[in-house]
Amino acid sequence: AKEKGRNNYQFYTPTLNAKTLDRLKLESDLRSAIDAGDFELHYQPQIIGSSGQLWGLEALIRWRHRERGLISPAEFIPLAEETGLIVGLGDWVLVQAVKQLAEWRRQGHNHLVVSVNISALQFRQGDFLDRVKHILQEAQLVPDAIELELTETMLMQDVQSAIQTLKGLRELGFRIAIDDFGTGFSSLNYLRHLPINVLKIDQSFVREMLQEPESLAIVESIIALAQALGKETIAEGVETRAEFDVLQARGCRLMQGYFFARPMPPVIFDQWYQQQTQS
Ligand code: C2E
Ligand code: CA
Ligand code: CA
Ligand code: CA
């Protein structure tokens, strides 16, 4: 009777049904896309504010859907997390980013840092360290130019084991950034013990800081905190000259956002870079 009730429920709820179907379609599309390799990485420049020089690039995944064109990660990363598909996809992202970095190195970009987003589920895999170690060995690259972006929330879930994993990553040579910093609930006490390099100021604060004194105060506090702890800061979502100026004046060293460049495929990056160095 219970089974029947459940069926009836679905049957009489067309909107839920449509949603469920959409989800199932997206999930099966996602599986085929992974088999077919229908993904690409775009890269968004990160700039040293004081000199305008290129510091690094953040790798951001896109799905080139056969019918729908480019799909943003906001739409499929949550599903990839729920289904566990993110683990394989995350490996693919890291492999691609590492290859791209090696290619840029060959082209003479010797000091670039490439940042890669790591999902919570990926980070929690018992063999995460082994997997990244393996990827590095394949690439024969020193990882000091690869920065892994982790969120506060994922580090705070199980702090002791997160610290162990982070130590392992740092021993391998990776740089670590805390993404979306300020939106989670980091304990300042734990922050002291986390072997990280960078606090990445969340774009929501940058977006509001010129209108809202509270947001500006948060931005200033993050910069001060990072300085006190000997960490770098990078602000994301910098869209205007005014935002750039404020961040610069407050001592935020690195910046990323549409004001400098949008995420772009590597070929477009090459053109962009040439224009930068010419002008
Ligand atoms: P995120 O890591 O916080 O990445 C920053 C997002 O802000 C990117 O969106 C970027 O395109 C966008 N952005 C950059 N500058 C500006 C700006 O000036 N203004 C505004 N409004 N937005 C800006 P995107 O590429 O759509 O990625 C969304 C999220 O998807 C990322 O947020 C990240 O959480 C996730 N994601 C992207 N690529 C990957 C990946 O390879 N693996 C995992 N696990 N997650 C990824
Ligand atoms: Ca990120
Ligand atoms: Ca972010
Ligand atoms: Ca985000």
mmCIF file of N, CA and C in Angstrom, residues 15-62:
data_model
loop_
_atom_site.group_PDB
_atom_site.id
_atom_site.type_symbol
_atom_site.label_atom_id
_atom_site.label_comp_id
_atom_site.label_asym_id
_atom_site.label_seq_id
_atom_site.Cartn_x
_atom_site.Cartn_y
_atom_site.Cartn_z
ATOM 1 N N THR A 15 4.037 18.831 -11.538
ATOM 2 C CA THR A 15 5.197 19.724 -11.529
ATOM 3 C C THR A 15 6.423 18.999 -10.970
ATOM 4 N N LEU A 16 6.177 18.262 -9.898
ATOM 5 C CA LEU A 16 7.267 17.499 -9.302
ATOM 6 C C LEU A 16 7.792 16.508 -10.322
ATOM 7 N N ASN A 17 6.825 15.893 -11.017
ATOM 8 C CA ASN A 17 7.174 14.925 -12.032
ATOM 9 C C ASN A 17 8.077 15.523 -13.110
ATOM 10 N N ALA A 18 7.687 16.704 -13.581
ATOM 11 C CA ALA A 18 8.465 17.362 -14.628
ATOM 12 C C ALA A 18 9.872 17.664 -14.113
ATOM 13 N N LYS A 19 9.939 18.109 -12.860
ATOM 14 C CA LYS A 19 11.239 18.416 -12.264
ATOM 15 C C LYS A 19 12.096 17.170 -12.162
ATOM 16 N N THR A 20 11.455 16.093 -11.702
ATOM 17 C CA THR A 20 12.179 14.829 -11.561
ATOM 18 C C THR A 20 12.699 14.367 -12.909
ATOM 19 N N LEU A 21 11.848 14.512 -13.926
ATOM 20 C CA LEU A 21 12.260 14.103 -15.270
ATOM 21 C C LEU A 21 13.424 14.949 -15.776
ATOM 22 N N ASP A 22 13.335 16.261 -15.575
ATOM 23 C CA ASP A 22 14.420 17.162 -15.969
ATOM 24 C C ASP A 22 15.734 16.730 -15.324
ATOM 25 N N ARG A 23 15.610 16.409 -14.057
ATOM 26 C CA ARG A 23 16.788 16.016 -13.310
ATOM 27 C C ARG A 23 17.379 14.719 -13.840
ATOM 28 N N LEU A 24 16.457 13.772 -14.093
ATOM 29 C CA LEU A 24 16.916 12.482 -14.618
ATOM 30 C C LEU A 24 17.568 12.653 -15.975
ATOM 31 N N LYS A 25 16.964 13.514 -16.801
ATOM 32 C CA LYS A 25 17.523 13.783 -18.128
ATOM 33 C C LYS A 25 18.907 14.412 -17.976
ATOM 34 N N LEU A 26 18.990 15.411 -17.083
ATOM 35 C CA LEU A 26 20.274 16.084 -16.882
ATOM 36 C C LEU A 26 21.315 15.084 -16.379
ATOM 37 N N GLU A 27 20.870 14.200 -15.482
ATOM 38 C CA GLU A 27 21.809 13.225 -14.947
ATOM 39 C C GLU A 27 22.292 12.255 -16.034
ATOM 40 N N SER A 28 21.383 11.795 -16.872
ATOM 41 C CA SER A 28 21.827 10.853 -17.908
ATOM 42 C C SER A 28 22.663 11.578 -18.957
ATOM 43 N N ASP A 29 22.288 12.850 -19.264
ATOM 44 C CA ASP A 29 23.121 13.664 -20.158
ATOM 45 C C ASP A 29 24.528 13.853 -19.575
ATOM 46 N N LEU A 30 24.555 14.072 -18.261
ATOM 47 C CA LEU A 30 25.839 14.315 -17.603
ATOM 48 C C LEU A 30 26.731 13.072 -17.705
ATOM 49 N N ARG A 31 26.115 11.911 -17.483
ATOM 50 C CA ARG A 31 26.884 10.664 -17.611
ATOM 51 C C ARG A 31 27.430 10.485 -19.026
ATOM 52 N N SER A 32 26.584 10.716 -20.034
ATOM 53 C CA SER A 32 27.082 10.569 -21.412
ATOM 54 C C SER A 32 28.151 11.601 -21.715
ATOM 55 N N ALA A 33 27.950 12.821 -21.190
ATOM 56 C CA ALA A 33 28.922 13.888 -21.453
ATOM 57 C C ALA A 33 30.280 13.534 -20.858
ATOM 58 N N ILE A 34 30.252 12.882 -19.687
ATOM 59 C CA ILE A 34 31.513 12.485 -19.071
ATOM 60 C C ILE A 34 32.197 11.420 -19.929
ATOM 61 N N ASP A 35 31.397 10.451 -20.412
ATOM 62 C CA ASP A 35 31.970 9.427 -21.303
ATOM 63 C C ASP A 35 32.526 10.054 -22.574
ATOM 64 N N ALA A 36 31.795 11.044 -23.094
ATOM 65 C CA ALA A 36 32.191 11.648 -24.375
ATOM 66 C C ALA A 36 33.236 12.746 -24.198
ATOM 67 N N GLY A 37 33.446 13.190 -22.971
ATOM 68 C CA GLY A 37 34.414 14.268 -22.725
ATOM 69 C C GLY A 37 33.945 15.621 -23.217
ATOM 70 N N ASP A 38 32.660 15.931 -22.998
ATOM 71 C CA ASP A 38 32.111 17.200 -23.493
ATOM 72 C C ASP A 38 32.324 18.372 -22.536
ATOM 73 N N PHE A 39 33.493 18.459 -21.951
ATOM 74 C CA PHE A 39 33.751 19.544 -21.006
ATOM 75 C C PHE A 39 34.968 20.332 -21.447
ATOM 76 N N GLU A 40 35.014 21.561 -21.045
ATOM 77 C CA GLU A 40 36.230 22.333 -21.266
ATOM 78 C C GLU A 40 36.513 23.219 -20.062
ATOM 79 N N LEU A 41 37.746 23.612 -19.938
ATOM 80 C CA LEU A 41 38.091 24.538 -18.870
ATOM 81 C C LEU A 41 38.309 25.915 -19.466
ATOM 82 N N HIS A 42 37.692 26.895 -18.833
ATOM 83 C CA HIS A 42 38.007 28.277 -19.163
ATOM 84 C C HIS A 42 38.861 28.806 -18.011
ATOM 85 N N TYR A 43 39.606 29.852 -18.306
ATOM 86 C CA TYR A 43 40.562 30.351 -17.313
ATOM 87 C C TYR A 43 40.355 31.840 -17.108
ATOM 88 N N GLN A 44 40.286 32.239 -15.841
ATOM 89 C CA GLN A 44 40.113 33.660 -15.552
ATOM 90 C C GLN A 44 41.369 34.212 -14.877
ATOM 91 N N PRO A 45 41.939 35.275 -15.468
ATOM 92 C CA PRO A 45 43.159 35.862 -14.930
ATOM 93 C C PRO A 45 43.002 36.388 -13.498
ATOM 94 N N GLN A 46 44.076 36.262 -12.747
ATOM 95 C CA GLN A 46 44.196 36.843 -11.414
ATOM 96 C C GLN A 46 45.376 37.812 -11.491
ATOM 97 N N ILE A 47 45.145 39.014 -11.004
ATOM 98 C CA ILE A 47 46.062 40.123 -11.278
ATOM 99 C C ILE A 47 46.702 40.638 -9.988
ATOM 100 N N ILE A 48 47.958 41.032 -10.084
ATOM 101 C CA ILE A 48 48.590 41.739 -8.967
ATOM 102 C C ILE A 48 48.171 43.205 -9.082
ATOM 103 N N GLY A 49 47.391 43.668 -8.090
ATOM 104 C CA GLY A 49 46.777 44.993 -8.193
ATOM 105 C C GLY A 49 47.774 46.118 -8.431
ATOM 106 N N SER A 50 48.888 46.096 -7.708
ATOM 107 C CA SER A 50 49.815 47.230 -7.749
ATOM 108 C C SER A 50 50.502 47.390 -9.105
ATOM 109 N N SER A 51 50.762 46.271 -9.790
ATOM 110 C CA SER A 51 51.518 46.360 -11.049
ATOM 111 C C SER A 51 50.663 46.048 -12.267
ATOM 112 N N GLY A 52 49.490 45.478 -12.051
ATOM 113 C CA GLY A 52 48.665 45.054 -13.180
ATOM 114 C C GLY A 52 49.170 43.777 -13.825
ATOM 115 N N GLN A 53 50.225 43.199 -13.254
ATOM 116 C CA GLN A 53 50.785 41.973 -13.832
ATOM 117 C C GLN A 53 49.907 40.763 -13.578
ATOM 118 N N LEU A 54 50.004 39.802 -14.484
ATOM 119 C CA LEU A 54 49.267 38.554 -14.336
ATOM 120 C C LEU A 54 49.938 37.697 -13.265
ATOM 121 N N TRP A 55 49.122 37.262 -12.295
ATOM 122 C CA TRP A 55 49.641 36.398 -11.234
ATOM 123 C C TRP A 55 49.337 34.937 -11.536
ATOM 124 N N GLY A 56 48.088 34.696 -11.937
ATOM 125 C CA GLY A 56 47.684 33.319 -12.192
ATOM 126 C C GLY A 56 46.349 33.263 -12.876
ATOM 127 N N LEU A 57 45.793 32.063 -12.962
ATOM 128 C CA LEU A 57 44.490 31.876 -13.602
ATOM 129 C C LEU A 57 43.689 30.842 -12.835
ATOM 130 N N GLU A 58 42.387 31.101 -12.705
ATOM 131 C CA GLU A 58 41.510 30.094 -12.100
ATOM 132 C C GLU A 58 40.836 29.285 -13.194
ATOM 133 N N ALA A 59 40.933 27.966 -13.082
ATOM 134 C CA ALA A 59 40.274 27.066 -14.032
ATOM 135 C C ALA A 59 38.807 26.914 -13.638
ATOM 136 N N LEU A 60 37.909 27.153 -14.598
ATOM 137 C CA LEU A 60 36.465 27.044 -14.339
ATOM 138 C C LEU A 60 35.846 26.150 -15.408
ATOM 139 N N ILE A 61 35.155 25.117 -14.967
ATOM 140 C CA ILE A 61 34.672 24.117 -15.915
ATOM 141 C C ILE A 61 33.407 24.591 -16.643
ATOM 142 N N ARG A 62 33.266 24.227 -17.890
ATOM 143 C CA ARG A 62 32.066 24.426 -18.705
ATOM 144 C C ARG A 62 31.696 23.116 -19.371
#
